[in-house]
């Protein structure tokens, strides 16, 4: 089956479906953009991007032991906010270092009467997780539990 | 990787098939299932689990096996308590995802004419769908009590009957749960989700008992051919997902301190007796108890919906709980290894407990038969009720499969469903569906799953379970 590919302002995102779940392969020029693209990709799995009347802004400041753990932590936080506050984000201004992500994220409240939910994402897994940097940019692979 | 045939339905993944294996793997499947098992990567996941410290006997996989994360779906991993580990990845995110079955004496012929009204009532009564909020909004104190008492909390709060408790695995609550080891994030996610179905493969299904294979056992369990049953499939919702997330992070950090080399970070683990291992076990029990309370609340609303459609004909007592089983859980259980009883940490991920007749953990009234093993199929074919056996106790750590097992990814299912009306196809088969989204129906269509009859054939022919009854779906509520 052909993988779904999309491009956002932060990078390139490829969705690879497994038997029960789905993975994202993400490419971006920098680690900060990689994390922004991963956040965008998660939101894209949840719903189709829409223009919302009212935007919501949140500050984030998360830390972890290494870059892979930080990616899990970052996406888990976005999923938590979606689950509890029903907010979804498509704009990210992030500064990412090896163990910390700091920044501002903008999005909107998910309104089921106007927006269709595409995929129910339960959790962010560590299975086949990778974050790689090279002279050509950064890549990540992350599997979501559906 | 190559499998060695060890019987008509039994295949061994020998030690040495993959670096680091401490015990072999064993797959229950028929010949036709093997090519897809070899192809989908699930054997590597069996091999990875077989390399965890203290893994004992064999790492098993049932015929519904498919690729997941950490331990594959359909997998069973038993570890010695003395030098073994406990792994959140061996349980999965949806802690105590499970199924329960309610019986009725209502003939299907009586229910079919009003099935649409009944489904509308059920759909209104049971919150379903992504991010669905329940009718209950718990305080911090209440949610902690739910995590301690499980199904008993719900019954005490007016959601169900005392006799329901007797018919739940572990009486609907694992002892020594530790809500204090649950994060605030997990509590936040669970607060509004008690009594909600969720999405994906979770469902409430109205069924007709199409065939009874074992009349005595069926009678003991209140199952009568031609009558209606209700099956409920859901778990611990966001609370359980967060518990798994939290402890994967902790165990990924400490595994190396205990000298554990992880073949897959999703299999992060800690020794059973380590502080981290004990904390996860206590938190996992708390999440499992939340799941039992969740299914208990939903059962109550299902009964109310039935009673409102059949006023004067039915009370909630006329819809007894046959049984409730967990299929994502880890438990300390006593099994016999090399002739000696030993307590093991048994992880089941997409696998159902299947204890034999006479086992102390079975409800007193059911001890002359084996444990009821509830195996849902897909929404277009059939589900089965089996009884656990001595074979299962001796060879599969008292475990059976948990369902048909997915065959297609959700994306592939959506593609195959394009230009088709799955709703109409199901209607032609006599199955009505209510769902939060059209996409869910396509993702969960019958073609997305393995053939349940073939899966059950392997389970019964290999001796893991004996057939008691087959149920056909009449109507389904999906998230």
Short mmCIF file of N, CA, C and O in Angstrom, two decimals, chain A residues 43-94:
data_model
loop_
_atom_site.label_atom_id
_atom_site.label_comp_id
_atom_site.label_asym_id
_atom_site.label_seq_id
_atom_site.Cartn_x
_atom_site.Cartn_y
_atom_site.Cartn_z
N UNK A 43 -1.20 16.18 14.83
CA UNK A 43 -2.47 16.88 14.65
C UNK A 43 -3.14 16.47 13.33
O UNK A 43 -4.35 16.31 13.26
N UNK A 44 -2.30 16.27 12.31
CA UNK A 44 -2.80 15.86 10.98
C UNK A 44 -3.39 14.44 11.03
O UNK A 44 -4.34 14.12 10.32
N UNK A 45 -2.82 13.59 11.91
CA UNK A 45 -3.42 12.27 12.09
C UNK A 45 -4.79 12.40 12.75
O UNK A 45 -5.74 11.69 12.41
N UNK A 46 -4.89 13.33 13.69
CA UNK A 46 -6.14 13.48 14.45
C UNK A 46 -7.25 14.10 13.61
O UNK A 46 -8.37 13.58 13.59
N UNK A 47 -6.95 15.21 12.93
CA UNK A 47 -7.99 15.89 12.15
C UNK A 47 -7.38 16.53 10.90
O UNK A 47 -6.17 16.70 10.82
N UNK A 48 -8.23 16.90 9.96
CA UNK A 48 -7.76 17.68 8.82
C UNK A 48 -7.56 19.11 9.27
O UNK A 48 -8.40 19.65 10.00
N UNK A 49 -6.47 19.77 8.82
CA UNK A 49 -6.26 21.17 9.22
C UNK A 49 -7.43 22.03 8.74
O UNK A 49 -7.91 21.86 7.62
N UNK A 50 -7.91 22.90 9.61
CA UNK A 50 -9.01 23.78 9.24
C UNK A 50 -8.66 25.20 9.70
O UNK A 50 -7.75 25.40 10.51
N UNK A 51 -9.39 26.16 9.17
CA UNK A 51 -9.21 27.53 9.65
C UNK A 51 -10.23 27.74 10.77
O UNK A 51 -11.44 27.63 10.55
N UNK A 52 -9.71 27.99 11.93
CA UNK A 52 -10.61 28.15 13.08
C UNK A 52 -10.78 29.63 13.40
O UNK A 52 -9.88 30.44 13.17
N UNK A 53 -11.95 29.96 13.91
CA UNK A 53 -12.26 31.36 14.21
C UNK A 53 -11.38 31.88 15.36
O UNK A 53 -10.85 32.98 15.30
N UNK A 54 -11.23 31.06 16.36
CA UNK A 54 -10.47 31.51 17.53
C UNK A 54 -9.26 30.62 17.75
O UNK A 54 -9.40 29.41 17.82
N UNK A 55 -8.12 31.27 17.86
CA UNK A 55 -6.93 30.44 18.10
C UNK A 55 -6.58 30.46 19.59
O UNK A 55 -6.96 31.37 20.32
N UNK A 56 -5.88 29.41 19.96
CA UNK A 56 -5.48 29.25 21.36
C UNK A 56 -3.96 29.12 21.38
O UNK A 56 -3.38 28.45 20.51
N UNK A 57 -3.32 29.74 22.35
CA UNK A 57 -1.87 29.66 22.45
C UNK A 57 -1.48 29.01 23.78
O UNK A 57 -2.10 29.28 24.80
N UNK A 58 -0.49 28.17 23.72
CA UNK A 58 0.04 27.55 24.94
C UNK A 58 1.57 27.64 24.94
O UNK A 58 2.19 27.59 23.88
N UNK A 59 2.12 27.76 26.13
CA UNK A 59 3.59 27.69 26.27
C UNK A 59 3.95 26.25 26.63
O UNK A 59 3.20 25.60 27.36
N UNK A 60 5.06 25.78 26.10
CA UNK A 60 5.53 24.45 26.50
C UNK A 60 6.97 24.53 26.99
O UNK A 60 7.77 25.34 26.48
N UNK A 61 7.27 23.69 27.94
CA UNK A 61 8.64 23.58 28.45
C UNK A 61 8.78 22.16 29.01
O UNK A 61 8.31 21.86 30.10
N UNK A 62 9.40 21.30 28.23
CA UNK A 62 9.49 19.89 28.61
C UNK A 62 10.95 19.45 28.59
O UNK A 62 11.73 19.94 27.76
N UNK A 63 11.29 18.52 29.45
CA UNK A 63 12.66 18.00 29.41
C UNK A 63 12.65 16.49 29.48
O UNK A 63 11.66 15.87 29.91
N UNK A 64 13.76 15.88 29.04
CA UNK A 64 13.87 14.42 29.02
C UNK A 64 15.34 14.03 29.04
O UNK A 64 16.22 14.89 28.95
N UNK A 65 15.58 12.73 29.14
CA UNK A 65 16.96 12.23 29.27
C UNK A 65 17.73 12.27 27.96
O UNK A 65 18.95 12.43 27.96
N UNK A 66 17.06 12.06 26.84
CA UNK A 66 17.72 12.10 25.54
C UNK A 66 16.71 12.56 24.49
O UNK A 66 15.53 12.76 24.79
N UNK A 67 17.18 12.71 23.28
CA UNK A 67 16.36 13.30 22.22
C UNK A 67 15.15 12.42 21.87
O UNK A 67 14.05 12.92 21.61
N UNK A 68 15.35 11.09 21.88
CA UNK A 68 14.25 10.19 21.56
C UNK A 68 13.17 10.27 22.63
O UNK A 68 11.97 10.35 22.34
N UNK A 69 13.62 10.24 23.88
CA UNK A 69 12.66 10.35 24.99
C UNK A 69 11.94 11.70 24.92
O UNK A 69 10.74 11.78 25.18
N UNK A 70 12.69 12.74 24.52
CA UNK A 70 12.10 14.08 24.43
C UNK A 70 10.99 14.12 23.36
O UNK A 70 9.95 14.74 23.56
N UNK A 71 11.22 13.40 22.26
CA UNK A 71 10.20 13.37 21.20
C UNK A 71 8.93 12.68 21.70
O UNK A 71 7.81 13.15 21.45
N UNK A 72 9.11 11.57 22.44
CA UNK A 72 7.95 10.87 23.01
C UNK A 72 7.23 11.79 24.00
O UNK A 72 6.00 11.91 23.98
N UNK A 73 8.02 12.44 24.84
CA UNK A 73 7.47 13.33 25.86
C UNK A 73 6.66 14.47 25.21
O UNK A 73 5.56 14.82 25.65
N UNK A 74 7.21 15.04 24.17
CA UNK A 74 6.61 16.18 23.45
C UNK A 74 5.26 15.77 22.84
O UNK A 74 4.24 16.42 23.03
N UNK A 75 5.27 14.65 22.10
CA UNK A 75 4.04 14.22 21.44
C UNK A 75 3.00 13.73 22.45
O UNK A 75 1.80 13.94 22.26
N UNK A 76 3.48 13.11 23.53
CA UNK A 76 2.56 12.67 24.58
C UNK A 76 1.87 13.87 25.22
O UNK A 76 0.67 13.81 25.54
N UNK A 77 2.61 14.96 25.39
CA UNK A 77 2.03 16.17 25.98
C UNK A 77 0.93 16.73 25.07
O UNK A 77 -0.15 17.13 25.54
N UNK A 78 1.19 16.73 23.75
CA UNK A 78 0.17 17.22 22.81
C UNK A 78 -1.08 16.34 22.86
O UNK A 78 -2.21 16.83 22.81
N UNK A 79 -0.84 15.04 22.98
CA UNK A 79 -1.97 14.09 23.05
C UNK A 79 -2.76 14.29 24.35
O UNK A 79 -4.00 14.23 24.35
N UNK A 80 -2.04 14.55 25.42
CA UNK A 80 -2.69 14.81 26.71
C UNK A 80 -3.58 16.06 26.62
O UNK A 80 -4.74 16.06 27.05
N UNK A 81 -3.05 17.11 26.00
CA UNK A 81 -3.82 18.36 25.88
C UNK A 81 -5.06 18.12 25.01
O UNK A 81 -6.15 18.62 25.28
N UNK A 82 -4.90 17.31 23.97
CA UNK A 82 -6.05 17.01 23.11
C UNK A 82 -7.10 16.22 23.89
O UNK A 82 -8.30 16.50 23.81
N UNK A 83 -6.63 15.23 24.66
CA UNK A 83 -7.54 14.36 25.40
C UNK A 83 -8.31 15.12 26.49
O UNK A 83 -9.51 14.93 26.66
N UNK A 84 -7.60 16.00 27.18
CA UNK A 84 -8.20 16.65 28.35
C UNK A 84 -8.87 17.98 27.97
O UNK A 84 -9.99 18.26 28.40
N UNK A 85 -8.19 18.79 27.13
CA UNK A 85 -8.73 20.12 26.81
C UNK A 85 -9.28 20.22 25.39
O UNK A 85 -9.78 21.28 25.00
N UNK A 86 -9.17 19.15 24.62
CA UNK A 86 -9.67 19.09 23.23
C UNK A 86 -9.05 20.18 22.36
O UNK A 86 -9.73 20.77 21.51
N UNK A 87 -7.79 20.48 22.57
CA UNK A 87 -7.09 21.47 21.76
C UNK A 87 -6.15 20.75 20.79
O UNK A 87 -5.51 19.76 21.15
N UNK A 88 -6.09 21.30 19.57
CA UNK A 88 -5.22 20.70 18.56
C UNK A 88 -4.38 21.84 17.94
O UNK A 88 -4.86 22.94 17.77
N UNK A 89 -3.11 21.52 17.65
CA UNK A 89 -2.16 22.57 17.29
C UNK A 89 -1.52 22.33 15.92
O UNK A 89 -1.13 21.21 15.61
N UNK A 90 -1.42 23.43 15.13
CA UNK A 90 -0.77 23.33 13.82
C UNK A 90 0.35 24.36 13.64
O UNK A 90 0.98 24.40 12.61
N UNK A 91 0.55 25.24 14.63
CA UNK A 91 1.63 26.23 14.53
C UNK A 91 2.56 26.10 15.73
O UNK A 91 2.09 26.06 16.88
N UNK A 92 3.85 26.05 15.45
CA UNK A 92 4.83 25.78 16.51
C UNK A 92 6.03 26.71 16.38
O UNK A 92 6.58 26.85 15.28
N UNK A 93 6.39 27.33 17.46
CA UNK A 93 7.66 28.07 17.52
C UNK A 93 8.47 27.43 18.63
O UNK A 93 8.23 27.70 19.81
N UNK A 94 9.38 26.55 18.25
CA UNK A 94 10.06 25.73 19.25
C UNK A 94 11.57 25.93 19.21
O UNK A 94 12.15 26.16 18.14
#
